[in-house]
């Protein structure tokens, strides 16, 4: 598929065929592309938890679903995904990397960072997974973990404290899906979001 077509077709898919697992070679390509994402100082401070087994996926949903559930239609479709990849960012990997001699900083302060690039880089990796899914004829959706459920998620999967969950990507073959009501807003025109040469 041409790259421009991959970009045009990318959207968040929220319902999957539970009877069609993602082939192992496709899972490998998704991860191989994710680790090719850019990272500040080539720190590569990400970590990916891959959940393919039904028991692992069920444990994920049990740990991350807020008490009382909510958004049942969304959750029902998402739970059908045969593959979940949880992305994590390791801030300390970046702070250590930029304290190395070739970077010139001698401490590991976060004061020099205008934004947390460890989060940005994990987002880059997630986007590469989303685009790869489209190229492979799959659907995917990136979503955040509820803050009040992070501790339960960590406990359920033994995630080390230095790895912060940034979000998860469900991946699988698309099933009949509903379009997000947010799409009614339409895409903002270019002249509202792009400035050339000067902001005003």
PDB file of C-alpha atoms in Angstrom:
ATOM      1  CA  UNK A   1       0.000   0.000   0.000  1.00  0.00           C
ATOM      2  CA  UNK A   2       1.299   3.479  -0.798  1.00  0.00           C
ATOM      3  CA  UNK A   3       2.297   5.507   2.260  1.00  0.00           C
ATOM      4  CA  UNK A   4      -0.170   8.306   1.453  1.00  0.00           C
ATOM      5  CA  UNK A   5      -2.975   5.741   1.377  1.00  0.00           C
ATOM      6  CA  UNK A   6      -1.884   4.291   4.725  1.00  0.00           C
ATOM      7  CA  UNK A   7      -2.073   7.772   6.266  1.00  0.00           C
ATOM      8  CA  UNK A   8      -5.500   8.453   4.714  1.00  0.00           C
ATOM      9  CA  UNK A   9      -6.920   5.132   5.939  1.00  0.00           C
ATOM     10  CA  UNK A  10      -5.638   5.392   9.492  1.00  0.00           C
ATOM     11  CA  UNK A  11      -8.390   5.763  12.052  1.00  0.00           C
ATOM     12  CA  UNK A  12      -9.135   4.460  15.530  1.00  0.00           C
ATOM     13  CA  UNK A  13     -10.890   1.078  15.228  1.00  0.00           C
ATOM     14  CA  UNK A  14     -12.979   0.052  18.234  1.00  0.00           C
ATOM     15  CA  UNK A  15     -14.376  -3.349  17.251  1.00  0.00           C
ATOM     16  CA  UNK A  16     -12.521  -6.483  16.149  1.00  0.00           C
ATOM     17  CA  UNK A  17     -13.081 -10.009  14.911  1.00  0.00           C
ATOM     18  CA  UNK A  18     -12.178 -12.083  18.006  1.00  0.00           C
ATOM     19  CA  UNK A  19     -11.743 -15.264  15.945  1.00  0.00           C
ATOM     20  CA  UNK A  20      -8.881 -13.957  13.787  1.00  0.00           C
ATOM     21  CA  UNK A  21      -5.606 -13.635  15.709  1.00  0.00           C
ATOM     22  CA  UNK A  22      -2.877 -11.350  14.433  1.00  0.00           C
ATOM     23  CA  UNK A  23      -0.299 -13.602  12.721  1.00  0.00           C
ATOM     24  CA  UNK A  24       3.026 -13.861  14.600  1.00  0.00           C
ATOM     25  CA  UNK A  25       5.044 -12.410  11.719  1.00  0.00           C
ATOM     26  CA  UNK A  26       2.752  -9.358  11.685  1.00  0.00           C
ATOM     27  CA  UNK A  27       3.165  -8.925  15.450  1.00  0.00           C
ATOM     28  CA  UNK A  28       6.922  -8.998  14.896  1.00  0.00           C
ATOM     29  CA  UNK A  29       6.669  -6.342  12.160  1.00  0.00           C
ATOM     30  CA  UNK A  30       4.517  -4.103  14.374  1.00  0.00           C
ATOM     31  CA  UNK A  31       7.159  -4.228  17.101  1.00  0.00           C
ATOM     32  CA  UNK A  32      10.084  -3.927  14.680  1.00  0.00           C
ATOM     33  CA  UNK A  33       8.580  -0.750  13.258  1.00  0.00           C
ATOM     34  CA  UNK A  34       7.801   0.607  16.727  1.00  0.00           C
ATOM     35  CA  UNK A  35      11.430   0.346  17.855  1.00  0.00           C
ATOM     36  CA  UNK A  36      12.466   2.302  14.764  1.00  0.00           C
ATOM     37  CA  UNK A  37      10.700   5.377  16.104  1.00  0.00           C
ATOM     38  CA  UNK A  38      12.915   8.396  16.761  1.00  0.00           C
ATOM     39  CA  UNK A  39      14.105   8.892  20.322  1.00  0.00           C
ATOM     40  CA  UNK A  40      16.017  11.761  21.898  1.00  0.00           C
ATOM     41  CA  UNK A  41      19.710  10.898  22.146  1.00  0.00           C
ATOM     42  CA  UNK A  42      18.766   7.475  20.763  1.00  0.00           C
ATOM     43  CA  UNK A  43      17.858   6.715  24.378  1.00  0.00           C
ATOM     44  CA  UNK A  44      15.122   4.288  23.293  1.00  0.00           C
ATOM     45  CA  UNK A  45      13.571   4.506  26.729  1.00  0.00           C
ATOM     46  CA  UNK A  46      10.404   2.689  25.849  1.00  0.00           C
ATOM     47  CA  UNK A  47       9.055  -0.665  26.933  1.00  0.00           C
ATOM     48  CA  UNK A  48       6.298  -2.702  25.286  1.00  0.00           C
ATOM     49  CA  UNK A  49       4.101  -5.256  27.026  1.00  0.00           C
ATOM     50  CA  UNK A  50       2.570  -7.570  24.398  1.00  0.00           C
ATOM     51  CA  UNK A  51      -0.639  -9.349  25.416  1.00  0.00           C
ATOM     52  CA  UNK A  52      -1.801 -12.079  23.033  1.00  0.00           C
ATOM     53  CA  UNK A  53      -3.071 -14.852  25.290  1.00  0.00           C
ATOM     54  CA  UNK A  54      -6.771 -14.620  26.224  1.00  0.00           C
ATOM     55  CA  UNK A  55      -6.005 -14.868  29.954  1.00  0.00           C
ATOM     56  CA  UNK A  56      -3.505 -12.005  29.726  1.00  0.00           C
ATOM     57  CA  UNK A  57      -5.939  -9.811  27.807  1.00  0.00           C
ATOM     58  CA  UNK A  58      -8.692 -10.558  30.307  1.00  0.00           C
ATOM     59  CA  UNK A  59      -6.342  -9.634  33.163  1.00  0.00           C
ATOM     60  CA  UNK A  60      -5.570  -6.360  31.386  1.00  0.00           C
ATOM     61  CA  UNK A  61      -9.234  -5.409  31.054  1.00  0.00           C
ATOM     62  CA  UNK A  62      -9.991  -6.474  34.626  1.00  0.00           C
ATOM     63  CA  UNK A  63      -7.105  -4.358  35.940  1.00  0.00           C
ATOM     64  CA  UNK A  64      -7.740  -1.254  33.820  1.00  0.00           C
ATOM     65  CA  UNK A  65     -11.530  -0.991  33.664  1.00  0.00           C
ATOM     66  CA  UNK A  66     -12.834   1.537  36.202  1.00  0.00           C
ATOM     67  CA  UNK A  67     -15.290   0.302  38.797  1.00  0.00           C
ATOM     68  CA  UNK A  68     -18.760   0.594  37.358  1.00  0.00           C
ATOM     69  CA  UNK A  69     -17.455   0.146  33.808  1.00  0.00           C
ATOM     70  CA  UNK A  70     -19.029   2.820  31.635  1.00  0.00           C
ATOM     71  CA  UNK A  71     -18.898   3.202  27.879  1.00  0.00           C
ATOM     72  CA  UNK A  72     -20.088  -0.389  27.519  1.00  0.00           C
ATOM     73  CA  UNK A  73     -20.336  -0.374  23.710  1.00  0.00           C
ATOM     74  CA  UNK A  74     -16.768   0.934  23.406  1.00  0.00           C
ATOM     75  CA  UNK A  75     -15.457  -1.595  25.909  1.00  0.00           C
ATOM     76  CA  UNK A  76     -17.305  -4.543  24.349  1.00  0.00           C
ATOM     77  CA  UNK A  77     -15.722  -3.914  20.952  1.00  0.00           C
ATOM     78  CA  UNK A  78     -12.268  -3.188  22.325  1.00  0.00           C
ATOM     79  CA  UNK A  79     -12.249  -6.348  24.441  1.00  0.00           C
ATOM     80  CA  UNK A  80     -12.556  -8.396  21.248  1.00  0.00           C
ATOM     81  CA  UNK A  81      -9.086  -7.328  20.075  1.00  0.00           C
ATOM     82  CA  UNK A  82      -6.777 -10.353  19.854  1.00  0.00           C
ATOM     83  CA  UNK A  83      -3.687  -8.231  20.514  1.00  0.00           C
ATOM     84  CA  UNK A  84      -2.945  -5.468  23.026  1.00  0.00           C
ATOM     85  CA  UNK A  85       0.392  -3.676  23.216  1.00  0.00           C
ATOM     86  CA  UNK A  86       0.908  -1.419  26.232  1.00  0.00           C
ATOM     87  CA  UNK A  87       3.509   1.303  25.704  1.00  0.00           C
ATOM     88  CA  UNK A  88       5.672   2.546  28.556  1.00  0.00           C
ATOM     89  CA  UNK A  89       8.183   5.357  28.891  1.00  0.00           C
ATOM     90  CA  UNK A  90      11.302   5.237  31.037  1.00  0.00           C
ATOM     91  CA  UNK A  91      12.257   8.780  32.051  1.00  0.00           C
ATOM     92  CA  UNK A  92      15.431   7.634  33.792  1.00  0.00           C
ATOM     93  CA  UNK A  93      16.809   6.202  30.519  1.00  0.00           C
ATOM     94  CA  UNK A  94      16.733   9.713  29.045  1.00  0.00           C
ATOM     95  CA  UNK A  95      18.162  11.429  32.107  1.00  0.00           C
ATOM     96  CA  UNK A  96      21.037   8.933  32.225  1.00  0.00           C
ATOM     97  CA  UNK A  97      21.650   9.238  28.475  1.00  0.00           C
ATOM     98  CA  UNK A  98      21.910  13.027  28.616  1.00  0.00           C
ATOM     99  CA  UNK A  99      24.349  12.822  31.540  1.00  0.00           C
ATOM    100  CA  UNK A 100      26.801  10.913  29.306  1.00  0.00           C
ATOM    101  CA  UNK A 101      29.942  12.748  28.071  1.00  0.00           C
ATOM    102  CA  UNK A 102      28.783  13.257  24.467  1.00  0.00           C
ATOM    103  CA  UNK A 103      25.704  15.164  25.651  1.00  0.00           C
ATOM    104  CA  UNK A 104      27.586  17.473  28.029  1.00  0.00           C
ATOM    105  CA  UNK A 105      25.219  17.513  30.997  1.00  0.00           C
ATOM    106  CA  UNK A 106      26.652  16.309  34.279  1.00  0.00           C
ATOM    107  CA  UNK A 107      23.460  15.839  36.263  1.00  0.00           C
ATOM    108  CA  UNK A 108      20.147  14.122  35.613  1.00  0.00           C
ATOM    109  CA  UNK A 109      17.846  17.074  36.156  1.00  0.00           C
ATOM    110  CA  UNK A 110      14.551  17.339  34.292  1.00  0.00           C
ATOM    111  CA  UNK A 111      14.863  21.163  34.298  1.00  0.00           C
ATOM    112  CA  UNK A 112      16.497  21.214  30.851  1.00  0.00           C
ATOM    113  CA  UNK A 113      13.678  19.333  29.171  1.00  0.00           C
ATOM    114  CA  UNK A 114      11.037  21.669  27.685  1.00  0.00           C
ATOM    115  CA  UNK A 115       8.658  18.697  27.379  1.00  0.00           C
ATOM    116  CA  UNK A 116       9.023  15.065  28.547  1.00  0.00           C
ATOM    117  CA  UNK A 117      10.544  13.597  25.400  1.00  0.00           C
ATOM    118  CA  UNK A 118      10.196  10.100  26.876  1.00  0.00           C
ATOM    119  CA  UNK A 119       6.430  10.552  26.428  1.00  0.00           C
ATOM    120  CA  UNK A 120       6.829  12.045  22.949  1.00  0.00           C
ATOM    121  CA  UNK A 121       9.004   9.150  21.816  1.00  0.00           C
ATOM    122  CA  UNK A 122       6.543   6.564  23.132  1.00  0.00           C
ATOM    123  CA  UNK A 123       3.875   8.400  21.117  1.00  0.00           C
ATOM    124  CA  UNK A 124       6.046   8.157  17.997  1.00  0.00           C
ATOM    125  CA  UNK A 125       6.326   4.405  18.553  1.00  0.00           C
ATOM    126  CA  UNK A 126       2.554   4.113  18.988  1.00  0.00           C
ATOM    127  CA  UNK A 127       1.932   5.976  15.729  1.00  0.00           C
ATOM    128  CA  UNK A 128       4.269   3.662  13.840  1.00  0.00           C
ATOM    129  CA  UNK A 129       2.275   0.708  15.185  1.00  0.00           C
ATOM    130  CA  UNK A 130      -0.991   2.333  14.099  1.00  0.00           C
ATOM    131  CA  UNK A 131       0.336   2.945  10.588  1.00  0.00           C
ATOM    132  CA  UNK A 132       1.827  -0.542  10.332  1.00  0.00           C
ATOM    133  CA  UNK A 133      -1.531  -2.029  11.329  1.00  0.00           C
ATOM    134  CA  UNK A 134      -3.207  -0.224   8.419  1.00  0.00           C
ATOM    135  CA  UNK A 135      -0.485  -1.382   6.023  1.00  0.00           C
ATOM    136  CA  UNK A 136      -1.073  -4.969   7.176  1.00  0.00           C
ATOM    137  CA  UNK A 137      -4.846  -4.738   6.614  1.00  0.00           C
ATOM    138  CA  UNK A 138      -5.605  -4.481  10.327  1.00  0.00           C
ATOM    139  CA  UNK A 139      -7.356  -1.999  12.563  1.00  0.00           C
ATOM    140  CA  UNK A 140      -5.911  -0.459  15.713  1.00  0.00           C
ATOM    141  CA  UNK A 141      -6.795   2.018  18.437  1.00  0.00           C
ATOM    142  CA  UNK A 142      -4.588   3.937  20.874  1.00  0.00           C
ATOM    143  CA  UNK A 143      -6.109   4.810  24.252  1.00  0.00           C
ATOM    144  CA  UNK A 144      -4.984   5.851  27.706  1.00  0.00           C
ATOM    145  CA  UNK A 145      -5.209   3.871  30.915  1.00  0.00           C
ATOM    146  CA  UNK A 146      -7.418   5.422  33.609  1.00  0.00           C
ATOM    147  CA  UNK A 147      -5.134   7.059  36.212  1.00  0.00           C
ATOM    148  CA  UNK A 148      -7.020   5.450  39.098  1.00  0.00           C
ATOM    149  CA  UNK A 149      -6.284   2.003  37.612  1.00  0.00           C
ATOM    150  CA  UNK A 150      -2.528   2.370  36.989  1.00  0.00           C
ATOM    151  CA  UNK A 151      -1.581   0.754  40.326  1.00  0.00           C
ATOM    152  CA  UNK A 152      -3.845  -2.222  39.623  1.00  0.00           C
ATOM    153  CA  UNK A 153      -2.355  -2.557  36.141  1.00  0.00           C
ATOM    154  CA  UNK A 154       1.206  -2.457  37.532  1.00  0.00           C
ATOM    155  CA  UNK A 155       0.349  -5.099  40.126  1.00  0.00           C
ATOM    156  CA  UNK A 156      -1.364  -7.351  37.588  1.00  0.00           C
ATOM    157  CA  UNK A 157       1.650  -7.406  35.255  1.00  0.00           C
ATOM    158  CA  UNK A 158       4.645  -6.672  37.507  1.00  0.00           C
ATOM    159  CA  UNK A 159       5.547  -3.453  35.689  1.00  0.00           C
ATOM    160  CA  UNK A 160       8.679  -1.854  37.230  1.00  0.00           C
ATOM    161  CA  UNK A 161       8.205   1.597  38.765  1.00  0.00           C
ATOM    162  CA  UNK A 162      10.607   3.288  36.331  1.00  0.00           C
ATOM    163  CA  UNK A 163       8.303   2.408  33.423  1.00  0.00           C
ATOM    164  CA  UNK A 164       5.281   4.695  33.140  1.00  0.00           C
ATOM    165  CA  UNK A 165       2.343   3.378  31.114  1.00  0.00           C
ATOM    166  CA  UNK A 166       1.643   5.897  28.332  1.00  0.00           C
ATOM    167  CA  UNK A 167      -1.246   4.069  26.702  1.00  0.00           C
ATOM    168  CA  UNK A 168      -2.255   0.884  24.964  1.00  0.00           C
ATOM    169  CA  UNK A 169      -2.909  -0.127  21.369  1.00  0.00           C
ATOM    170  CA  UNK A 170      -5.539  -2.727  20.515  1.00  0.00           C
ATOM    171  CA  UNK A 171      -4.889  -4.438  17.194  1.00  0.00           C
ATOM    172  CA  UNK A 172      -6.850  -6.920  15.108  1.00  0.00           C
ATOM    173  CA  UNK A 173      -8.988  -7.495  12.062  1.00  0.00           C
ATOM    174  CA  UNK A 174     -11.814  -4.986  11.860  1.00  0.00           C
ATOM    175  CA  UNK A 175     -15.401  -5.913  12.612  1.00  0.00           C
ATOM    176  CA  UNK A 176     -18.477  -3.763  12.004  1.00  0.00           C
ATOM    177  CA  UNK A 177     -17.764  -0.568  13.892  1.00  0.00           C
ATOM    178  CA  UNK A 178     -19.478   2.677  14.772  1.00  0.00           C
ATOM    179  CA  UNK A 179     -17.902   5.990  13.886  1.00  0.00           C
ATOM    180  CA  UNK A 180     -16.893   8.216  16.746  1.00  0.00           C
ATOM    181  CA  UNK A 181     -19.375  11.075  17.253  1.00  0.00           C
ATOM    182  CA  UNK A 182     -16.324  13.346  17.576  1.00  0.00           C
ATOM    183  CA  UNK A 183     -15.757  13.007  13.818  1.00  0.00           C
ATOM    184  CA  UNK A 184     -18.816  15.200  13.226  1.00  0.00           C
ATOM    185  CA  UNK A 185     -16.608  18.112  14.207  1.00  0.00           C
ATOM    186  CA  UNK A 186     -14.795  17.716  10.899  1.00  0.00           C
ATOM    187  CA  UNK A 187     -11.126  18.217  10.191  1.00  0.00           C
ATOM    188  CA  UNK A 188      -9.929  21.740  10.881  1.00  0.00           C
ATOM    189  CA  UNK A 189      -8.974  23.671   7.720  1.00  0.00           C
ATOM    190  CA  UNK A 190      -5.273  24.045   7.003  1.00  0.00           C
ATOM    191  CA  UNK A 191      -5.392  27.828   7.326  1.00  0.00           C
ATOM    192  CA  UNK A 192      -6.552  27.414  10.953  1.00  0.00           C
ATOM    193  CA  UNK A 193      -3.668  25.186  11.974  1.00  0.00           C
ATOM    194  CA  UNK A 194      -0.742  26.122   9.723  1.00  0.00           C
ATOM    195  CA  UNK A 195       1.241  29.371   9.960  1.00  0.00           C
ATOM    196  CA  UNK A 196       4.018  30.206   7.508  1.00  0.00           C
ATOM    197  CA  UNK A 197       6.919  32.437   8.439  1.00  0.00           C
ATOM    198  CA  UNK A 198       5.190  34.091  11.390  1.00  0.00           C
ATOM    199  CA  UNK A 199       2.296  33.246  13.712  1.00  0.00           C
ATOM    200  CA  UNK A 200       0.281  36.430  13.037  1.00  0.00           C
TER     201      UNK A 200
END
